[in-house]
C-alpha cells in the first residue's frame, strides 16, 4: 500500500468512529431519553420551612405502594433522619437545601443530586429488596459534613 492509501484508510476509520459516537449520543438522548437533570421547581430559600411541601418534611403515601419523601438538607443534617417503607415501594424524593449547597445520594441506588438553596430536586426509585440505605451528603459543606446523613429502611 502506498502512503496515500494508508492515509485514506486512516481518515475513513476516524470519520466512521465519529459517526458511531454521534449516533450513540443521539440514540441515548432521543431513543433512551437520557438528559441532564433540570430545575424541577424553585422555592424561596428564606421561606422554605414555611413553604409546602417543605413545611412538613417526611414520608407520605400518595398511592398504593407509592410514596413521596420530602427532605430538607442543612448544615449538618437531613430532616427527616429516617424513613421506613415496605419493599416494592416507589419513593419519589423531593428535596432542597435551606442554607448552602449539599449533596443527596441514596447509597445503592441511582438517586443522586445536589441540593441547591432555592431549587427543588426530584427523583423516583423503587426499593425492591428489604435492607438499609444511607443517604449521604457528598458535597463538602463545612466542619460537620461527615456527620450529615439519613437512612432509608426497606422492610
Ligand atoms: Cu452537607 Cu456535606
PDB file of C-alpha atoms and ligand atoms in Angstrom:
ATOM      1  CA  UNK A   1       0.000   0.000   0.000  1.00  0.00           C
ATOM      2  CA  UNK A   2       1.247   3.419  -0.802  1.00  0.00           C
ATOM      3  CA  UNK A   3       1.172   6.322   1.636  1.00  0.00           C
ATOM      4  CA  UNK A   4      -1.924   7.853   0.099  1.00  0.00           C
ATOM      5  CA  UNK A   5      -3.930   4.673   0.531  1.00  0.00           C
ATOM      6  CA  UNK A   6      -2.849   4.271   4.161  1.00  0.00           C
ATOM      7  CA  UNK A   7      -3.894   7.828   4.830  1.00  0.00           C
ATOM      8  CA  UNK A   8      -7.301   7.259   3.259  1.00  0.00           C
ATOM      9  CA  UNK A   9      -7.878   4.153   5.394  1.00  0.00           C
ATOM     10  CA  UNK A  10      -6.934   6.142   8.474  1.00  0.00           C
ATOM     11  CA  UNK A  11      -9.172   9.049   7.592  1.00  0.00           C
ATOM     12  CA  UNK A  12     -12.195   6.883   6.900  1.00  0.00           C
ATOM     13  CA  UNK A  13     -11.639   4.964  10.144  1.00  0.00           C
ATOM     14  CA  UNK A  14     -11.630   8.256  12.055  1.00  0.00           C
ATOM     15  CA  UNK A  15     -14.696   9.515  10.244  1.00  0.00           C
ATOM     16  CA  UNK A  16     -16.672   6.332  10.881  1.00  0.00           C
ATOM     17  CA  UNK A  17     -15.703   6.367  14.569  1.00  0.00           C
ATOM     18  CA  UNK A  18     -17.004   9.910  14.873  1.00  0.00           C
ATOM     19  CA  UNK A  19     -20.200   8.842  13.167  1.00  0.00           C
ATOM     20  CA  UNK A  20     -20.644   5.900  15.564  1.00  0.00           C
ATOM     21  CA  UNK A  21     -20.129   8.188  18.586  1.00  0.00           C
ATOM     22  CA  UNK A  22     -22.600  10.732  17.241  1.00  0.00           C
ATOM     23  CA  UNK A  23     -25.182   8.032  16.594  1.00  0.00           C
ATOM     24  CA  UNK A  24     -24.683   6.687  20.131  1.00  0.00           C
ATOM     25  CA  UNK A  25     -25.160  10.202  21.508  1.00  0.00           C
ATOM     26  CA  UNK A  26     -28.367  10.762  19.546  1.00  0.00           C
ATOM     27  CA  UNK A  27     -29.678   7.332  20.452  1.00  0.00           C
ATOM     28  CA  UNK A  28     -29.091   7.901  24.193  1.00  0.00           C
ATOM     29  CA  UNK A  29     -30.627  11.392  24.061  1.00  0.00           C
ATOM     30  CA  UNK A  30     -33.676  10.720  21.877  1.00  0.00           C
ATOM     31  CA  UNK A  31     -34.051   6.925  21.870  1.00  0.00           C
ATOM     32  CA  UNK A  32     -33.429   6.312  25.588  1.00  0.00           C
ATOM     33  CA  UNK A  33     -34.436   9.737  26.847  1.00  0.00           C
ATOM     34  CA  UNK A  34     -31.234  10.413  28.789  1.00  0.00           C
ATOM     35  CA  UNK A  35     -30.680  14.027  29.694  1.00  0.00           C
ATOM     36  CA  UNK A  36     -29.105  16.232  32.314  1.00  0.00           C
ATOM     37  CA  UNK A  37     -31.304  16.978  35.293  1.00  0.00           C
ATOM     38  CA  UNK A  38     -33.085  20.289  35.018  1.00  0.00           C
ATOM     39  CA  UNK A  39     -34.672  22.530  37.593  1.00  0.00           C
ATOM     40  CA  UNK A  40     -37.780  20.757  38.878  1.00  0.00           C
ATOM     41  CA  UNK A  41     -39.135  23.781  40.699  1.00  0.00           C
ATOM     42  CA  UNK A  42     -37.893  26.717  42.697  1.00  0.00           C
ATOM     43  CA  UNK A  43     -38.610  27.813  46.222  1.00  0.00           C
ATOM     44  CA  UNK A  44     -37.637  30.945  48.150  1.00  0.00           C
ATOM     45  CA  UNK A  45     -34.797  29.653  50.374  1.00  0.00           C
ATOM     46  CA  UNK A  46     -35.656  32.156  53.138  1.00  0.00           C
ATOM     47  CA  UNK A  47     -39.244  30.904  53.285  1.00  0.00           C
ATOM     48  CA  UNK A  48     -38.527  27.240  52.620  1.00  0.00           C
ATOM     49  CA  UNK A  49     -39.596  25.968  56.060  1.00  0.00           C
ATOM     50  CA  UNK A  50     -42.947  27.733  55.647  1.00  0.00           C
ATOM     51  CA  UNK A  51     -43.491  26.620  52.048  1.00  0.00           C
ATOM     52  CA  UNK A  52     -45.294  23.389  51.140  1.00  0.00           C
ATOM     53  CA  UNK A  53     -44.212  20.636  50.933  1.00  0.00           C
ATOM     54  CA  UNK A  54     -41.123  21.609  52.928  1.00  0.00           C
ATOM     55  CA  UNK A  55     -43.148  22.870  55.900  1.00  0.00           C
ATOM     56  CA  UNK A  56     -43.807  19.193  56.646  1.00  0.00           C
ATOM     57  CA  UNK A  57     -40.722  17.144  55.740  1.00  0.00           C
ATOM     58  CA  UNK A  58     -41.234  13.413  55.883  1.00  0.00           C
ATOM     59  CA  UNK A  59     -42.834  10.475  54.155  1.00  0.00           C
ATOM     60  CA  UNK A  60     -46.375  10.331  52.844  1.00  0.00           C
ATOM     61  CA  UNK A  61     -48.234   7.685  50.916  1.00  0.00           C
ATOM     62  CA  UNK A  62     -49.620   9.034  47.666  1.00  0.00           C
ATOM     63  CA  UNK A  63     -50.957   5.800  46.183  1.00  0.00           C
ATOM     64  CA  UNK A  64     -50.722   2.058  46.559  1.00  0.00           C
ATOM     65  CA  UNK A  65     -47.039   1.329  47.114  1.00  0.00           C
ATOM     66  CA  UNK A  66     -46.168   4.893  46.133  1.00  0.00           C
ATOM     67  CA  UNK A  67     -44.616   7.379  48.470  1.00  0.00           C
ATOM     68  CA  UNK A  68     -43.301  10.902  48.470  1.00  0.00           C
ATOM     69  CA  UNK A  69     -40.338  11.613  50.706  1.00  0.00           C
ATOM     70  CA  UNK A  70     -39.780  15.303  51.354  1.00  0.00           C
ATOM     71  CA  UNK A  71     -36.291  16.076  52.647  1.00  0.00           C
ATOM     72  CA  UNK A  72     -34.559  19.211  53.841  1.00  0.00           C
ATOM     73  CA  UNK A  73     -30.779  19.347  53.868  1.00  0.00           C
ATOM     74  CA  UNK A  74     -28.999  21.783  56.136  1.00  0.00           C
ATOM     75  CA  UNK A  75     -25.714  22.163  57.976  1.00  0.00           C
ATOM     76  CA  UNK A  76     -25.419  19.447  59.177  1.00  0.00           C
ATOM     77  CA  UNK A  77     -28.204  17.039  58.809  1.00  0.00           C
ATOM     78  CA  UNK A  78     -31.298  15.936  56.978  1.00  0.00           C
ATOM     79  CA  UNK A  79     -34.871  16.212  58.044  1.00  0.00           C
ATOM     80  CA  UNK A  80     -36.315  13.596  58.409  1.00  0.00           C
ATOM     81  CA  UNK A  81     -33.447  11.481  59.801  1.00  0.00           C
ATOM     82  CA  UNK A  82     -35.068   8.245  58.751  1.00  0.00           C
ATOM     83  CA  UNK A  83     -37.890   6.914  56.605  1.00  0.00           C
ATOM     84  CA  UNK A  84     -39.283   3.386  56.508  1.00  0.00           C
ATOM     85  CA  UNK A  85     -41.073   1.905  53.502  1.00  0.00           C
ATOM     86  CA  UNK A  86     -42.227  -1.617  52.594  1.00  0.00           C
ATOM     87  CA  UNK A  87     -40.201  -3.484  49.946  1.00  0.00           C
ATOM     88  CA  UNK A  88     -41.507  -2.851  46.445  1.00  0.00           C
ATOM     89  CA  UNK A  89     -42.363   0.784  47.159  1.00  0.00           C
ATOM     90  CA  UNK A  90     -41.717   3.505  44.665  1.00  0.00           C
ATOM     91  CA  UNK A  91     -40.385   6.513  46.532  1.00  0.00           C
ATOM     92  CA  UNK A  92     -40.202   9.959  44.967  1.00  0.00           C
ATOM     93  CA  UNK A  93     -37.590  12.034  46.742  1.00  0.00           C
ATOM     94  CA  UNK A  94     -38.308  15.765  46.785  1.00  0.00           C
ATOM     95  CA  UNK A  95     -35.557  17.759  48.402  1.00  0.00           C
ATOM     96  CA  UNK A  96     -33.892  21.106  48.774  1.00  0.00           C
ATOM     97  CA  UNK A  97     -31.344  22.847  50.989  1.00  0.00           C
ATOM     98  CA  UNK A  98     -32.018  25.594  53.492  1.00  0.00           C
ATOM     99  CA  UNK A  99     -28.569  27.165  53.746  1.00  0.00           C
ATOM    100  CA  UNK A 100     -25.682  26.137  51.484  1.00  0.00           C
ATOM    101  CA  UNK A 101     -25.182  23.561  48.737  1.00  0.00           C
ATOM    102  CA  UNK A 102     -25.394  19.974  49.939  1.00  0.00           C
ATOM    103  CA  UNK A 103     -25.408  16.589  48.258  1.00  0.00           C
ATOM    104  CA  UNK A 104     -28.063  13.895  48.378  1.00  0.00           C
ATOM    105  CA  UNK A 105     -27.142  10.347  47.473  1.00  0.00           C
ATOM    106  CA  UNK A 106     -29.125   7.281  48.479  1.00  0.00           C
ATOM    107  CA  UNK A 107     -26.467   4.585  48.613  1.00  0.00           C
ATOM    108  CA  UNK A 108     -27.007   1.592  46.372  1.00  0.00           C
ATOM    109  CA  UNK A 109     -29.468   3.469  44.151  1.00  0.00           C
ATOM    110  CA  UNK A 110     -29.265   5.945  41.297  1.00  0.00           C
ATOM    111  CA  UNK A 111     -30.870   8.657  43.462  1.00  0.00           C
ATOM    112  CA  UNK A 112     -28.154  11.262  43.425  1.00  0.00           C
ATOM    113  CA  UNK A 113     -28.447  15.004  43.238  1.00  0.00           C
ATOM    114  CA  UNK A 114     -27.203  18.280  44.598  1.00  0.00           C
ATOM    115  CA  UNK A 115     -29.349  20.237  46.995  1.00  0.00           C
ATOM    116  CA  UNK A 116     -29.170  23.858  45.981  1.00  0.00           C
ATOM    117  CA  UNK A 117     -30.884  26.523  48.082  1.00  0.00           C
ATOM    118  CA  UNK A 118     -33.856  27.816  46.097  1.00  0.00           C
ATOM    119  CA  UNK A 119     -34.067  24.808  43.786  1.00  0.00           C
ATOM    120  CA  UNK A 120     -36.128  21.681  44.230  1.00  0.00           C
ATOM    121  CA  UNK A 121     -34.717  18.308  43.221  1.00  0.00           C
ATOM    122  CA  UNK A 122     -36.922  15.316  42.496  1.00  0.00           C
ATOM    123  CA  UNK A 123     -36.180  11.700  41.640  1.00  0.00           C
ATOM    124  CA  UNK A 124     -38.030   8.406  41.992  1.00  0.00           C
ATOM    125  CA  UNK A 125     -36.705   4.993  42.855  1.00  0.00           C
ATOM    126  CA  UNK A 126     -38.321   1.622  43.505  1.00  0.00           C
ATOM    127  CA  UNK A 127     -36.867  -0.208  46.505  1.00  0.00           C
ATOM    128  CA  UNK A 128     -37.319  -3.882  45.634  1.00  0.00           C
ATOM    129  CA  UNK A 129     -35.216  -5.585  48.307  1.00  0.00           C
ATOM    130  CA  UNK A 130     -35.506  -5.173  52.081  1.00  0.00           C
ATOM    131  CA  UNK A 131     -32.476  -3.504  53.607  1.00  0.00           C
ATOM    132  CA  UNK A 132     -30.987  -0.249  54.718  1.00  0.00           C
ATOM    133  CA  UNK A 133     -29.679   2.586  52.568  1.00  0.00           C
ATOM    134  CA  UNK A 134     -27.690   5.508  53.885  1.00  0.00           C
ATOM    135  CA  UNK A 135     -28.467   8.922  52.490  1.00  0.00           C
ATOM    136  CA  UNK A 136     -25.256  10.887  52.455  1.00  0.00           C
ATOM    137  CA  UNK A 137     -24.223  14.433  51.691  1.00  0.00           C
ATOM    138  CA  UNK A 138     -21.497  14.206  49.059  1.00  0.00           C
ATOM    139  CA  UNK A 139     -20.849  17.908  48.684  1.00  0.00           C
ATOM    140  CA  UNK A 140     -18.341  19.353  51.155  1.00  0.00           C
ATOM    141  CA  UNK A 141     -20.404  21.739  53.294  1.00  0.00           C
ATOM    142  CA  UNK A 142     -18.229  22.573  56.279  1.00  0.00           C
ATOM    143  CA  UNK A 143     -16.969  21.152  59.539  1.00  0.00           C
ATOM    144  CA  UNK A 144     -19.888  18.771  60.074  1.00  0.00           C
ATOM    145  CA  UNK A 145     -20.086  17.481  56.501  1.00  0.00           C
ATOM    146  CA  UNK A 146     -19.175  13.935  57.512  1.00  0.00           C
ATOM    147  CA  UNK A 147     -21.989  13.892  60.094  1.00  0.00           C
ATOM    148  CA  UNK A 148     -24.640  14.645  57.518  1.00  0.00           C
ATOM    149  CA  UNK A 149     -26.634  11.530  56.777  1.00  0.00           C
ATOM    150  CA  UNK A 150     -30.068   9.968  56.995  1.00  0.00           C
ATOM    151  CA  UNK A 151     -31.468   6.495  56.393  1.00  0.00           C
ATOM    152  CA  UNK A 152     -33.967   4.693  54.208  1.00  0.00           C
ATOM    153  CA  UNK A 153     -35.166   1.459  55.779  1.00  0.00           C
ATOM    154  CA  UNK A 154     -36.876  -1.003  53.465  1.00  0.00           C
ATOM    155  CA  UNK A 155     -38.894  -3.660  55.287  1.00  0.00           C
TER     156      UNK A 155
HETATM  157 CU1  LIG B   1     -23.955  18.758  53.575  1.00  0.00          CU
HETATM  158 CU2  LIG B   1     -21.780  17.913  53.082  1.00  0.00          CU
END
